[in-house]
XYZ file of C-alpha atoms in Angstrom:
60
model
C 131.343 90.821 104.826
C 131.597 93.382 107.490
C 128.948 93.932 110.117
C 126.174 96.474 109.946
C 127.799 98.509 112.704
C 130.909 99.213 110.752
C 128.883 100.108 107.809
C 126.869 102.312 109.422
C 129.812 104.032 111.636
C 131.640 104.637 107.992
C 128.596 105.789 106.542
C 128.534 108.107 109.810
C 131.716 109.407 108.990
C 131.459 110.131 105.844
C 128.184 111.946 105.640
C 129.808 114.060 108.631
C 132.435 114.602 106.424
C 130.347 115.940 103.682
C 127.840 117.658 105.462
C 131.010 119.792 106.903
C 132.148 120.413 103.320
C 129.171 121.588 102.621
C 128.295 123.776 105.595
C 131.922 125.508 104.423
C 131.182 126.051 101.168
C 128.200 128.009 101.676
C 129.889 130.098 104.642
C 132.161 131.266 101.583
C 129.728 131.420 99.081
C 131.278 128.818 97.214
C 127.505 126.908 96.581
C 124.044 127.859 96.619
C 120.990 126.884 97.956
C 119.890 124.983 94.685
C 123.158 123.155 94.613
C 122.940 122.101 98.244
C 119.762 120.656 97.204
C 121.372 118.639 94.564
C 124.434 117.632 97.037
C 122.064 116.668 99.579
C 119.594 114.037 96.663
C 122.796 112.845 94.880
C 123.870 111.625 98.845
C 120.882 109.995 99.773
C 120.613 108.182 96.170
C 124.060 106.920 96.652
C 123.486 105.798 100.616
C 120.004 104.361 99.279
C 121.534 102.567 96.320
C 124.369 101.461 99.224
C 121.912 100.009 101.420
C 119.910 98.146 98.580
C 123.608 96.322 97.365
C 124.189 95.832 101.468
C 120.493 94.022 102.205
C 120.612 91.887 99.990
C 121.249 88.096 100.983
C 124.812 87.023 99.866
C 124.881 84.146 97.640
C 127.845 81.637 98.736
């Protein structure tokens, strides 16, 4: 199991990551403002769902 603090550095990375996608995309019109929205839930459902299967006590 790896400590919080590389968890939350990847995490760090790769919503910086997306969030620069994203910021791209709508400089060239590629998305939206309604599918930024979506982007934006899907993310924090996945990092939510993340952290639930990360806090909870490992059985060993």
């Amino acid at each position: 199991m790896k400590d919080w603090k590389t968890t939350v550095i990847g995490w760090l990375q790769f919503a910086a990551t997306v969030i620069a996608t994203v910021i791209s995309w709508l400089k060239t019109g590629a998305m939206d403002a309604a599918q930024f929205t979506l982007v934006i839930q899907s993310l924090l459902v996945a990092i939510g769902l993340h952290a639930a299967s990360d806090s909870k006590p490992s059985q060993s």
